Coordinates of C-alpha atoms in Angstrom, one line a residue:
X31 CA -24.0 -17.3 -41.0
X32 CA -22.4 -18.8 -44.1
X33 CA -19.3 -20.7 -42.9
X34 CA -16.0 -20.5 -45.3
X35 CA -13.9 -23.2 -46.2
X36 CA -10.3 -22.7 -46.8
X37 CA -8.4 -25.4 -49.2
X38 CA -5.5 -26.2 -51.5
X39 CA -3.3 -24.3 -48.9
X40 CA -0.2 -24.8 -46.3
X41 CA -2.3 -24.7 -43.4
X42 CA 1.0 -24.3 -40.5
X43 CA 0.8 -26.1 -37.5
X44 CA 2.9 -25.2 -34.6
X45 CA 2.9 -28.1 -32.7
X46 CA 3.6 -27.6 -29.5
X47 CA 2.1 -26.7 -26.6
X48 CA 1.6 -22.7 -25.8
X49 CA 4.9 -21.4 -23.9
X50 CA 7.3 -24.4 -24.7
X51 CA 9.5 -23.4 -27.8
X52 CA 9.7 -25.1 -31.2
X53 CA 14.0 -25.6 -31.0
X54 CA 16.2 -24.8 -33.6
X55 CA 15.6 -27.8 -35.9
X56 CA 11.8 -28.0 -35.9
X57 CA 10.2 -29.1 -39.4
X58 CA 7.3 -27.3 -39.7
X59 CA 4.0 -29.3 -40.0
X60 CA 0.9 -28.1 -42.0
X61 CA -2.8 -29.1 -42.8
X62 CA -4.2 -28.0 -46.3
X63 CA -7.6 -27.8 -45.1
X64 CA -9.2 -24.9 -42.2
X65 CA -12.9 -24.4 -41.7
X66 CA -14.2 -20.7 -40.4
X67 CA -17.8 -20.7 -38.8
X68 CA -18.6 -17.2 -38.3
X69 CA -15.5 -15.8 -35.7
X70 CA -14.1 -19.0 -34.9
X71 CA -11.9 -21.6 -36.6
X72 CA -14.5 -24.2 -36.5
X73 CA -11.5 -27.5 -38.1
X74 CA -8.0 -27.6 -39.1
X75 CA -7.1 -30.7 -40.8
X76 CA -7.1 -32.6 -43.8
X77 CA -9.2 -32.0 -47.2
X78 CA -10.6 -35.2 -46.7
X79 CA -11.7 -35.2 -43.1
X80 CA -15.2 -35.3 -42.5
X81 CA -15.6 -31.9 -41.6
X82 CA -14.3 -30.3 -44.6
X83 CA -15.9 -32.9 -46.8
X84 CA -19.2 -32.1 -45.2
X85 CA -18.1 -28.3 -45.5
X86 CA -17.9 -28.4 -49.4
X87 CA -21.2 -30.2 -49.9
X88 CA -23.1 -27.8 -48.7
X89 CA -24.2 -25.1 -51.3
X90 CA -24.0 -22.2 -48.4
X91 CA -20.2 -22.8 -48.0
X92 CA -18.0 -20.3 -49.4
X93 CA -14.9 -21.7 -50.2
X94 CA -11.5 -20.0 -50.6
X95 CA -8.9 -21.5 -52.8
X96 CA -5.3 -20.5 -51.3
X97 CA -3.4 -21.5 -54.3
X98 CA -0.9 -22.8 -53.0
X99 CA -0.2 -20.0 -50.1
X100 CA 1.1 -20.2 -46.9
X101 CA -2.0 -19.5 -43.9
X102 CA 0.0 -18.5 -40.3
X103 CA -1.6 -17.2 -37.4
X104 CA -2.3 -13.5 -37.0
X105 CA 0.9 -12.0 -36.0
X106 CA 1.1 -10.7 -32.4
X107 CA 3.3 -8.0 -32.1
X108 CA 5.0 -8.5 -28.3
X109 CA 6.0 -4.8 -27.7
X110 CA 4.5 -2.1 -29.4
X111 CA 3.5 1.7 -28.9
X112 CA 0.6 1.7 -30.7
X113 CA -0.2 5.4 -31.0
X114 CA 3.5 6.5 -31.4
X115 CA 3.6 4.4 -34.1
X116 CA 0.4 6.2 -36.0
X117 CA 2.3 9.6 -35.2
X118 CA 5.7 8.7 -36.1
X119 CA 3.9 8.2 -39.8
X120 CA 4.0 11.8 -40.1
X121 CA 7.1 12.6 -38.5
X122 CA 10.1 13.2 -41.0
X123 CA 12.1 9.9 -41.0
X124 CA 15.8 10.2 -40.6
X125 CA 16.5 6.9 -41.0
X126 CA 18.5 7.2 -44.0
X127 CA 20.9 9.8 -42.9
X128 CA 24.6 9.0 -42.9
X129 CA 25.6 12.3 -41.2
X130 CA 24.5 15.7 -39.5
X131 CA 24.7 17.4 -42.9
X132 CA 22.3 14.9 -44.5
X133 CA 20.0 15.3 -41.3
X134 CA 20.3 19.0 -41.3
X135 CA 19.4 18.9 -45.3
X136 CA 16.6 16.8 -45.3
X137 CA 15.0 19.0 -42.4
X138 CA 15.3 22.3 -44.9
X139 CA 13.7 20.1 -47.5
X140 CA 10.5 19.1 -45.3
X141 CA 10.5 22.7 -44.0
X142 CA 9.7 24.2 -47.6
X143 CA 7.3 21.5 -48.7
X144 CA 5.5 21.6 -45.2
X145 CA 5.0 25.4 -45.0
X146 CA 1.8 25.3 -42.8
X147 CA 2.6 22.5 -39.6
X148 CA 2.6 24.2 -36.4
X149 CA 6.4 22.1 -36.2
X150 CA 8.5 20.0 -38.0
X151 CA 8.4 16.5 -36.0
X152 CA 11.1 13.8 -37.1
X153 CA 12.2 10.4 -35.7
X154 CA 14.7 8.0 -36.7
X155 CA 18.4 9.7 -35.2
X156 CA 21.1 7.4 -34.4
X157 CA 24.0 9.2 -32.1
X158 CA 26.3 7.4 -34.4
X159 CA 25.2 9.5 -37.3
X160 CA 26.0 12.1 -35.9
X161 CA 29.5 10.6 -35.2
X162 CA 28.9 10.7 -31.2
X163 CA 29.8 14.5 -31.0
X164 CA 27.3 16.7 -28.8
X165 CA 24.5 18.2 -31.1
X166 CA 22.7 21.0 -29.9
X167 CA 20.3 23.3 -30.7
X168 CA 22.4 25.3 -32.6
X169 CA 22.4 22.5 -35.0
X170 CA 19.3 22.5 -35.5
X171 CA 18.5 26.3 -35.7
X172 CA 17.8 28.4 -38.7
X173 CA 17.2 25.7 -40.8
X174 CA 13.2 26.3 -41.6
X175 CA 13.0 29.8 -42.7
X176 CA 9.9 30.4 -40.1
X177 CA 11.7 29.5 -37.0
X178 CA 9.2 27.0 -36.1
X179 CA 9.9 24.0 -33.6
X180 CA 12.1 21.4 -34.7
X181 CA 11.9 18.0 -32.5
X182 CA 13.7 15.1 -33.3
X183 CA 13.1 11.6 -31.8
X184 CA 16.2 9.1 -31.3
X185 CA 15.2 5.6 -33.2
X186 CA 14.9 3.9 -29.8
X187 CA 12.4 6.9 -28.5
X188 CA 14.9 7.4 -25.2
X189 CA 16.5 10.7 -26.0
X190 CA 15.5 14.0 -27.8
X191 CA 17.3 16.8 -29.7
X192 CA 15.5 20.4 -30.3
X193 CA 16.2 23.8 -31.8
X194 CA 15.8 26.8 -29.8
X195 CA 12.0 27.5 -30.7
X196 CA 11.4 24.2 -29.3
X197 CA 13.3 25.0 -26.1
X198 CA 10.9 28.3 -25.5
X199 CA 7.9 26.2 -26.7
X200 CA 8.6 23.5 -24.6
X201 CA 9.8 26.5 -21.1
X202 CA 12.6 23.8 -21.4
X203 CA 14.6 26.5 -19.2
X204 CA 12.6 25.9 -16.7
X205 CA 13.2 22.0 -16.4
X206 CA 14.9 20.6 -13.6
X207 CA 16.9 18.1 -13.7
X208 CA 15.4 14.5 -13.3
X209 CA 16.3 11.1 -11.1
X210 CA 17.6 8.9 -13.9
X211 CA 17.6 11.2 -16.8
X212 CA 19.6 14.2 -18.3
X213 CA 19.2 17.5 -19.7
X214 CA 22.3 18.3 -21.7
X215 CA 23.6 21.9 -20.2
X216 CA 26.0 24.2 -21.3
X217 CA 28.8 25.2 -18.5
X218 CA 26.3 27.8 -17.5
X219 CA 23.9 25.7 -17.0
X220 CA 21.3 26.5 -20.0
X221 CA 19.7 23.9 -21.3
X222 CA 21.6 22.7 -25.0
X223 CA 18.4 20.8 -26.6
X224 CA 19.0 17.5 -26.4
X225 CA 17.5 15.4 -23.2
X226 CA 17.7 11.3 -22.3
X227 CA 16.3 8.7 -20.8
X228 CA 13.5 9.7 -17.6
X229 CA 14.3 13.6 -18.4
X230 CA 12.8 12.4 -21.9
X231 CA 9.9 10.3 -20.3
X232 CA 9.4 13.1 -18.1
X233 CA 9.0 16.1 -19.8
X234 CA 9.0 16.0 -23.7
X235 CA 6.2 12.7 -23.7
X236 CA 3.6 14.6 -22.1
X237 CA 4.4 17.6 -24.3
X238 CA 3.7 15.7 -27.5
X239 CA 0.8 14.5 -26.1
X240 CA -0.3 18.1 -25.2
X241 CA -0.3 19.4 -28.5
X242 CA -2.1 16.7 -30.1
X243 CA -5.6 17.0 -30.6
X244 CA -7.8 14.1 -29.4
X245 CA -8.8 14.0 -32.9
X246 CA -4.9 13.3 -33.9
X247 CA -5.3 10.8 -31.5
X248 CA -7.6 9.1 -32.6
X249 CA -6.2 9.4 -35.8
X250 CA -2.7 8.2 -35.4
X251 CA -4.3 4.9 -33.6
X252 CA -6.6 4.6 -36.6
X253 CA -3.8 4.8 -39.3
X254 CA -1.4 2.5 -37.1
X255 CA -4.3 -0.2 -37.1
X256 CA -4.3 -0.4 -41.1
X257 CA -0.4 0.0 -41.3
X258 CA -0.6 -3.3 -38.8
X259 CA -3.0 -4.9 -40.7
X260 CA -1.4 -4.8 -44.2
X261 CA 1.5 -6.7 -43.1
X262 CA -0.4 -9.3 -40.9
X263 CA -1.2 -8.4 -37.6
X264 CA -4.1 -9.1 -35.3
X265 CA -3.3 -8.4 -32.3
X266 CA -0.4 -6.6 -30.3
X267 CA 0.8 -6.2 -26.8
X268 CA 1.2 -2.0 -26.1
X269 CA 3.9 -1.1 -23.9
X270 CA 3.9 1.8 -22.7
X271 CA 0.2 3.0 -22.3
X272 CA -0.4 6.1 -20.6
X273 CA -3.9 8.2 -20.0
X274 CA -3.6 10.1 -23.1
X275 CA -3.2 7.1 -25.6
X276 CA -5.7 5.3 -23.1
X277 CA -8.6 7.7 -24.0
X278 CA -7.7 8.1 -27.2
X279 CA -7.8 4.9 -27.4
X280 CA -11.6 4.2 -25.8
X281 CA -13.1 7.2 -27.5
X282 CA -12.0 5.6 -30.5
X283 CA -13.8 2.4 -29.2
X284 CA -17.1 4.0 -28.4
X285 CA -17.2 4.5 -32.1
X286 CA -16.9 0.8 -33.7
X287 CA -14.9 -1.7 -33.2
X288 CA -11.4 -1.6 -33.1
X289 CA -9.9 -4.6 -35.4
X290 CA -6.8 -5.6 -33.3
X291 CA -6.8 -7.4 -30.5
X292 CA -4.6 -5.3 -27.5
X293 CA -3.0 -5.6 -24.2
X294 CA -1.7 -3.6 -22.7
X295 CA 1.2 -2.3 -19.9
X296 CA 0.8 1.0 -18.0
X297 CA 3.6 2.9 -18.2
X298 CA 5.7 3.6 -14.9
X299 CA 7.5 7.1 -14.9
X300 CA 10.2 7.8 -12.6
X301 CA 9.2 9.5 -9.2
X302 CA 8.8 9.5 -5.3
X303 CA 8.0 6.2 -3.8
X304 CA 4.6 7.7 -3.4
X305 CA 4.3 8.9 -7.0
X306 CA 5.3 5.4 -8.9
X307 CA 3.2 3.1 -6.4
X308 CA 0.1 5.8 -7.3
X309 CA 0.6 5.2 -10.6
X310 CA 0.4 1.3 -9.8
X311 CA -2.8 2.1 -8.5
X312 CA -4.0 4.0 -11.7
X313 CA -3.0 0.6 -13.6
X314 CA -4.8 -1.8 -11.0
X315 CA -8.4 0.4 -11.3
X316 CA -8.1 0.2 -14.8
X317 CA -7.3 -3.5 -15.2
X318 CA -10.5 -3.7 -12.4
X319 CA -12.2 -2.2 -15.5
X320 CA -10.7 -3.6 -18.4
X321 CA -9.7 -7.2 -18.1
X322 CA -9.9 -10.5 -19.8
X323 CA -13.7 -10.9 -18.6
X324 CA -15.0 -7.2 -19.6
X325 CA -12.8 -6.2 -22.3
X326 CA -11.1 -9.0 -23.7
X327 CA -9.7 -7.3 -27.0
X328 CA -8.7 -4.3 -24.9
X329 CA -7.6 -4.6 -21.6
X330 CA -4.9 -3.2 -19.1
X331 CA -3.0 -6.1 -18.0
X332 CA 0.3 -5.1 -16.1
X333 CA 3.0 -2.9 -15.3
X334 CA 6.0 -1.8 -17.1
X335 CA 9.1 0.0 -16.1
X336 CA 12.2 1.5 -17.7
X337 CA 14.8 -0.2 -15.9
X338 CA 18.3 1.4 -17.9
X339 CA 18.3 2.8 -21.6
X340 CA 19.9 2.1 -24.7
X341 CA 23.7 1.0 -25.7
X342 CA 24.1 3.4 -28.4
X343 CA 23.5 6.1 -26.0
X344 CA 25.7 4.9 -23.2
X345 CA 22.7 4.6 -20.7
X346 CA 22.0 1.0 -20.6
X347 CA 23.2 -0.3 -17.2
X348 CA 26.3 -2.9 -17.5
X349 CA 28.7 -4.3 -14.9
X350 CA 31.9 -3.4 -16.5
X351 CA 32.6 0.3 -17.9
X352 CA 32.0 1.4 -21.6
X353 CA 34.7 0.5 -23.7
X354 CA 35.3 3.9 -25.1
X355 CA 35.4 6.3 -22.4
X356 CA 35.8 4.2 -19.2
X357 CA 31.9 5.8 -18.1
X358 CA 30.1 3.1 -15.4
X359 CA 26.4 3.5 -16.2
X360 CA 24.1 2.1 -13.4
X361 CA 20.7 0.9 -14.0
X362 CA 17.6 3.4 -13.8
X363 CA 15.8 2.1 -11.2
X364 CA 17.2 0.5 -7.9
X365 CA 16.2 -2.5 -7.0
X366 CA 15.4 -1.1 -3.2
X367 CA 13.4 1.2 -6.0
X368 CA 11.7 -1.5 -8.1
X369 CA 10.7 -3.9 -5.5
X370 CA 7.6 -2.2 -4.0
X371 CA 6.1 -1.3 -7.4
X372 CA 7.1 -5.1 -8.3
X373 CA 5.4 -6.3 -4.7
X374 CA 2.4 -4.2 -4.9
X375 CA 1.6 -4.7 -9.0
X376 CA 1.6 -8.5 -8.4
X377 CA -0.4 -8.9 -5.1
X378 CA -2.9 -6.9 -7.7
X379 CA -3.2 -9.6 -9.8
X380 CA -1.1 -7.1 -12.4
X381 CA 1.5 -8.8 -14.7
X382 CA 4.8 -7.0 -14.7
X383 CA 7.3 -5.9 -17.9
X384 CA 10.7 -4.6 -17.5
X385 CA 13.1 -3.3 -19.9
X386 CA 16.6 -4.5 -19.4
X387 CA 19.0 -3.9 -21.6
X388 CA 22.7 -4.0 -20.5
X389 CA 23.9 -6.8 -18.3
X390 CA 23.6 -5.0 -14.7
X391 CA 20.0 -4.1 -15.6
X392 CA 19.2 -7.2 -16.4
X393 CA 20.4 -9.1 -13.3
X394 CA 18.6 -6.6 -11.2
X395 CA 15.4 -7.0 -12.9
X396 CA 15.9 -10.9 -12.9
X397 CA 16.5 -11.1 -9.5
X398 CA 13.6 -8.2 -8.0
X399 CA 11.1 -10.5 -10.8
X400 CA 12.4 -14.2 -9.2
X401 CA 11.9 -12.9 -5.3
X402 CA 8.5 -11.0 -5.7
X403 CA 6.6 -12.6 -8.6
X404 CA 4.2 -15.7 -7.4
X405 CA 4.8 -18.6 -9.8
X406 CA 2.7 -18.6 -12.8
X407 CA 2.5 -14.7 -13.3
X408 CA 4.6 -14.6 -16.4
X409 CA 6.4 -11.8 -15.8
X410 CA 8.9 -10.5 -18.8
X411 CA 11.8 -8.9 -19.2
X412 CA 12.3 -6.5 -22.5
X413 CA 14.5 -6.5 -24.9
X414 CA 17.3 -8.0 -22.7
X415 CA 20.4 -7.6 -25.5
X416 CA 23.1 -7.8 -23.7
X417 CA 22.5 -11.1 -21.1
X418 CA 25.2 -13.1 -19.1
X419 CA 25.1 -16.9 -19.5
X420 CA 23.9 -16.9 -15.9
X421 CA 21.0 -14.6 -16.7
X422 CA 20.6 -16.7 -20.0
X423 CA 19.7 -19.7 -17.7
X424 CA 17.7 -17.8 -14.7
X425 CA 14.9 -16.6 -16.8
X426 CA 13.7 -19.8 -18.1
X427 CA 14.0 -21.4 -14.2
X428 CA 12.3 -18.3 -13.0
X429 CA 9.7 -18.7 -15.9
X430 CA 10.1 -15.5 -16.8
X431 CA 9.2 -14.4 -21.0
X432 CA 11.9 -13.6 -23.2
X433 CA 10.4 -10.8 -25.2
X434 CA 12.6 -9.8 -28.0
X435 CA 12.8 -8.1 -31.0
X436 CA 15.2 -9.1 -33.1
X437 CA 15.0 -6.1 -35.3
X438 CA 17.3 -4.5 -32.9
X439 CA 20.3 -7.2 -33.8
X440 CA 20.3 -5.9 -37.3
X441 CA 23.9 -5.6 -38.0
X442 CA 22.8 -2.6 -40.0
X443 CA 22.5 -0.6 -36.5
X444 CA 25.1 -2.0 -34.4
X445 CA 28.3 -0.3 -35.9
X446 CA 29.0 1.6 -33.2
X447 CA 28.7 -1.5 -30.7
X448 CA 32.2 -2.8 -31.1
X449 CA 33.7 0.6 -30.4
X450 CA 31.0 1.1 -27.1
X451 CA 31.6 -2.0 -25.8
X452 CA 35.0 -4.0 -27.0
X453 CA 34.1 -7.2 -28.8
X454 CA 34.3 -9.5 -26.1
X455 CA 31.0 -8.1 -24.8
X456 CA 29.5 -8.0 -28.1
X457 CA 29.8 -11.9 -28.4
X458 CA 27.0 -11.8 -26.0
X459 CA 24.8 -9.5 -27.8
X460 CA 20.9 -11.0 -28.4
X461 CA 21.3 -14.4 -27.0
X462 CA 18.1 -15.8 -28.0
X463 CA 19.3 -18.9 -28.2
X464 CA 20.2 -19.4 -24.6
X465 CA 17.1 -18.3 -23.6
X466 CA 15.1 -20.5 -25.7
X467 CA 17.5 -23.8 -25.3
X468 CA 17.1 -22.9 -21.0
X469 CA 13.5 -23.0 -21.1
X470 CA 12.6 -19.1 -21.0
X471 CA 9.3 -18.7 -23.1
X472 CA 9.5 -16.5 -26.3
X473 CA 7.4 -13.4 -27.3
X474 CA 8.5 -11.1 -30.5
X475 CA 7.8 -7.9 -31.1
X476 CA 8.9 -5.7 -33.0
X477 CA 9.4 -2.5 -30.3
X478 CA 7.6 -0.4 -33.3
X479 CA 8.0 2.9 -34.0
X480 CA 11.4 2.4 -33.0
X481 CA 12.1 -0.4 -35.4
X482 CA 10.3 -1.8 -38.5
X483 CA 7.1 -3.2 -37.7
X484 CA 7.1 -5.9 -40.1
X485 CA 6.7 -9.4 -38.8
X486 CA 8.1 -11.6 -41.5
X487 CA 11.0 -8.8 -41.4
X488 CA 11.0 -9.4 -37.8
X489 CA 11.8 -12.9 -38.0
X490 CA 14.4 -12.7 -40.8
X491 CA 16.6 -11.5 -38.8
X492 CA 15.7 -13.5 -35.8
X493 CA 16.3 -16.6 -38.1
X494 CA 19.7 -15.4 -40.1
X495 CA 20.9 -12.7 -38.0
X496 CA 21.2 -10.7 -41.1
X497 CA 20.3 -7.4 -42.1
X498 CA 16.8 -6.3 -42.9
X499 CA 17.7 -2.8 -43.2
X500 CA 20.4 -3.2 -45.4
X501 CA 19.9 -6.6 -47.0
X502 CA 23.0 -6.3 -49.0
X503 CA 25.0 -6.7 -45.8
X504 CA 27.1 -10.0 -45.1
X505 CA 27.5 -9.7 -41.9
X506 CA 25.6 -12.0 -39.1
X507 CA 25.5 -10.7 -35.5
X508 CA 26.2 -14.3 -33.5
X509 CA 24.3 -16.8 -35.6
X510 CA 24.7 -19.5 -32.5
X511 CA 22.2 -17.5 -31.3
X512 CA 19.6 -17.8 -34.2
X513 CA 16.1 -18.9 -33.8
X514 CA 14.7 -21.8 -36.1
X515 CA 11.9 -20.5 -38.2
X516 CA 9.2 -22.5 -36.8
X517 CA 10.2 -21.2 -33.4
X518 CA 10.3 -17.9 -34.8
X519 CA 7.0 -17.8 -36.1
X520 CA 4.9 -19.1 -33.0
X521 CA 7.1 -16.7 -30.8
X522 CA 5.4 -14.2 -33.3
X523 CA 2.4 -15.0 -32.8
X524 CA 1.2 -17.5 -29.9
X525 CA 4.6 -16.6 -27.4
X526 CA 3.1 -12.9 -27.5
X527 CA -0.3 -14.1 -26.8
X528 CA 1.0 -17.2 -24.2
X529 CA 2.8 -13.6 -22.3
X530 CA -0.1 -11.8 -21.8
X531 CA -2.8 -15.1 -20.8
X532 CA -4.5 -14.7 -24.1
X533 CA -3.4 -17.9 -25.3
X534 CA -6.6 -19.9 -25.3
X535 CA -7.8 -17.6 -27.4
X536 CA -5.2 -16.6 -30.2
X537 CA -2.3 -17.6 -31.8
X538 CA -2.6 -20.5 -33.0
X539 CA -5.0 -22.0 -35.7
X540 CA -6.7 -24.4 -33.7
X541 CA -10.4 -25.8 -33.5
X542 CA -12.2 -23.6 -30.7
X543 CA -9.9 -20.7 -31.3
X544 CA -10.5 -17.0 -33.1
X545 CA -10.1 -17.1 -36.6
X546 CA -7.2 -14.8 -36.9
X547 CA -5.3 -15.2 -39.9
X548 CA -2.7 -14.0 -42.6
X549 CA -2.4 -15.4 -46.1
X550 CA 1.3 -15.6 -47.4
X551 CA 2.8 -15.8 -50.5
X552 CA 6.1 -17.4 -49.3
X553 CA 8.6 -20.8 -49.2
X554 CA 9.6 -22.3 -45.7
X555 CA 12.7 -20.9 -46.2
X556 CA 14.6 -18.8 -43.9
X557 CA 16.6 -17.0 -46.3
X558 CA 13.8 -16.6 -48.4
X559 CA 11.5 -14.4 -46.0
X560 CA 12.8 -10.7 -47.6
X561 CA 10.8 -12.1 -51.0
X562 CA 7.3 -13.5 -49.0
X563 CA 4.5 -11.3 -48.8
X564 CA 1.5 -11.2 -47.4
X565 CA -1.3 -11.0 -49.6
X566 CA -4.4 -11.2 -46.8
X567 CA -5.4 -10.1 -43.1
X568 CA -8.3 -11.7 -41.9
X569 CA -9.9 -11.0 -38.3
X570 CA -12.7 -12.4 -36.2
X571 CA -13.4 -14.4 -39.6
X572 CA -14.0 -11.7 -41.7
X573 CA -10.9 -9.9 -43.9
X574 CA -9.6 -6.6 -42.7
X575 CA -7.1 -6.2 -45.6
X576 CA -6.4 -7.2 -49.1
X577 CA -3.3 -6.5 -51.4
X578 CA -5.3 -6.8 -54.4
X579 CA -7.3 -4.0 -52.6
X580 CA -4.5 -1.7 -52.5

């Protein structure tokens, strides 16, 4: 096979070893020179080492001039639901709604021009556009003139809100009532339409599931594969895998290769002792059968729970009440609760993932991971927004991954925070700085479909603190917490693959490793990232996506 030679390019170099951070003030360092033979990056270096120059003269060598443009390392997105993401690229998006009239106008809009769906699906609510009052189904009803089910997922995927046709579809009536979740009720107790957190997890997941075909499936996985790949991704850890996206996901396999390199964490719903450490056991027989050695670009390779929910929803477990109504929300899961699951996932050789949002949650999850993880078993906490300095400091000493995704500090989204929390609290919001500066390795994701999947987006706001959303914004949650772009760019790409072992492999361009790529048109300038765009995806050596293709 023909090898290609890549020149007259800013080649970056990261630098450092996999799992130690760049720091704040790291100047990036670059060769202009990268040799592919066949699936492997074969020498990064200089256009007159000895490899390249032997590269060029011979006649088989295809040689790509970069112009100029920026090569990186195939983004890795660190926490990702892969086939929620294909299907929430059909769902109506109500991201740009200000308020319940614009939500309830768009939905009679879609309703006319989508006369023949079996139901109008939609994502993207915020509680605070519909100014923290208590929707219900009546909200939503009589708004499509065939009375067919209206769902609506909240941007962070933790609550629902549905019309009465959903309610009957969905023998919602019938639900009862969940450990660590809620069904909204009426003082009669009739089920309003609108469910959070494991009630959520528990009962309107599987539904959607249900009533996809595997052939929707298949194709939501298929489309959210090309959506990754046109802004630069190669690889991605899934986190919140489940049987239904699993065989999609194989049957989709058995057909061709799959051009993204995944890991993924088997989801843990709420339930009896004996019903969450079963589901352990599901995880561990599949990681028997799809690990690094068997299935290296697909594998099961931990655990993760939902340890609280979301600020915005008032569910996220914190030590001192909600500013606004005086409401103490505890953490989802005990920690008499998580520390069998924790015990029994590790002695299986499983990796574990917890989402910890608010401050409670996170001290729980830090202390369960710190007592019953062996050394070395890079466990990770997700998300983690809301940290105390003490926390800060533990997970680096516990070695335990950061994984953030700092599209979730867009100020563009956190209105409401100052009123939930009081602004004392808020000072603490997304310390990523702590956590990098204290020794915690980095991994960033992007928590898609919840948030914007782009990478470079990603790290804009990881780097300024600014709005990605809203660009015009001024306003910069904490900027002592900002990462340095260097930093933010291998946590991007070789912290996610460091998390989940896969660093020997990916991440970094680097003789010996897969030649996973993404051409940029960019300068090494943090403000600057809104305007760079990346022009090609290349995987295994070969190119998956072009924009001139487009």
């Amino acid at each position: 096979m023909a090898q290609t030679l890549f020149v007259n390019g800013k080649i970056f170099l990261s630098g450092v070893q996999p799992g130690i951070n760049a720091g704040l003030h790291r100047p990036p360092t670059f060769a202009d020179a990268m040799l592919i033979d066949g699936q492997d990056i074969a020498h990064v270096g200089s256009s007159s080492d000895p490899e390249t120059v032997g590269a060029r003269a011979r006649p088989d060598t295809l040689v790509h001039d970069l112009g100029g443009k920026t090569v990186l390392p195939g983004f890795v997105d660190g926490h990702v639901h892969l086939m929620l993401l294909g299907q929430s690229l059909n769902k109506l998006d109500l991201g740009p709604c200000k308020s319940l009239t614009d939500i309830q106008a768009a939905i009679r809009t879609v309703a006319v021009t989508d006369p023949n769906a079996p139901r109008i699906l939609c994502r993207g609510w915020m509680h605070s556009m519909t100014e923290g009052r208590k929707v219900t189904a009546a909200d939503l009803d009589g708004l499509d003139p065939k009375d067919r089910p209206i769902l609506i997922d909240t941007k962070d995927l933790h609550s629902a809100w549905f019309n009465t046709s959903a309610i009957k579809e969905l023998g919602a009536d019938l639900w009862e009532d969940v450990k660590g979740g809620t069904i909204e009720r009426d003082a009669g107790g009739k089920v309003t339409g609108v469910v959070h957190e494991a009630a959520n997890i528990t009962y309107v997941w599987p539904y959607l599931a249900r009533v996809a075909s595997m052939a929707e499936r298949m194709a939501a996985i298929t489309a959210a594969v090309e959506a990754y790949h046109q802004v630069g991704y190669t690889g991605l850890v899934d986190m919140a895998m489940d049987q239904g996206a699993w065989d999609a996901l194989q049957t989709l396999r058995a057909q061709g290769t799959i051009p993204l390199r995944i890991a993924a964490y088997w989801l843990i719903k709420p339930g009896t002792d004996e019903e969450t450490l079963a589901q352990v056991e599901r995880a561990v027989e599949l990681a028997g059968e799809y690990n690094t050695k068997t299935s290296p670009d697909c594998r099961i390779v931990g655990i993760k729970v939902i340890c609280d929910g979301i600020i915005d929803a008032c569910t996220a477990g914190l030590s001192e009440p909600y500013a606004h109504n005086g409401h103490v929300e505890n953490p989802l899961w005990t920690r008499e609760q998580l520390e069998p699951i924790v015990k029994r996932a590790d002695e299986a050789g499983l990796q574990v993932a917890l989402h910890a949002i608010g401050d409670e949650t996170i001290k729980t999850v830090v202390d369960v991971l710190s007592a019953h993880v062996k050394p070395g078993g890079r466990p990770r906490v997700e998300h983690i927004e809301l940290a105390s300095e003490v926390d800060a400091v533990r997970l680096g000493q516990a070695g335990i991954t950061a994984s953030i995704q700092p599209v979730h500090a867009d100020p563009a989204i956190l209105r409401a925070w100052p009123k939930l929390l009081g602004q004392h609290r808020c000072q603490r919001a997304f310390a990523y700085r702590e956590f990098a500066d204290n020794g915690a390795p980095l991994a960033l994701g992007s928590d898609s479909p919840t948030a914007p999947h782009a990478p470079l987006g990603n790290i804009y706001v990881g780097t300024t603190r600014r709005s990605y959303r809203e660009p015009e914004l001024e306003t910069a949650v904490n900027p002592h917490f900002a990462l340095g772009l260097c930093e933010a760019v291998a946590a991007a790409s070789e912290g996610s693959a460091y998390s989940c072992f896969d660093e020997k492999r990916i991440g970094r361009l680097e003789k010996g490793l897969k030649a996973d790529f993404v051409l940029v048109d960019m300068e090494w300038e943090k403000e600057k990232l809104m305007q760079a765009k990346v022009t090609e995806t290349w995987f295994d050596g070969a190119r998956v996506w072009s924009a001139k293709e487009e």
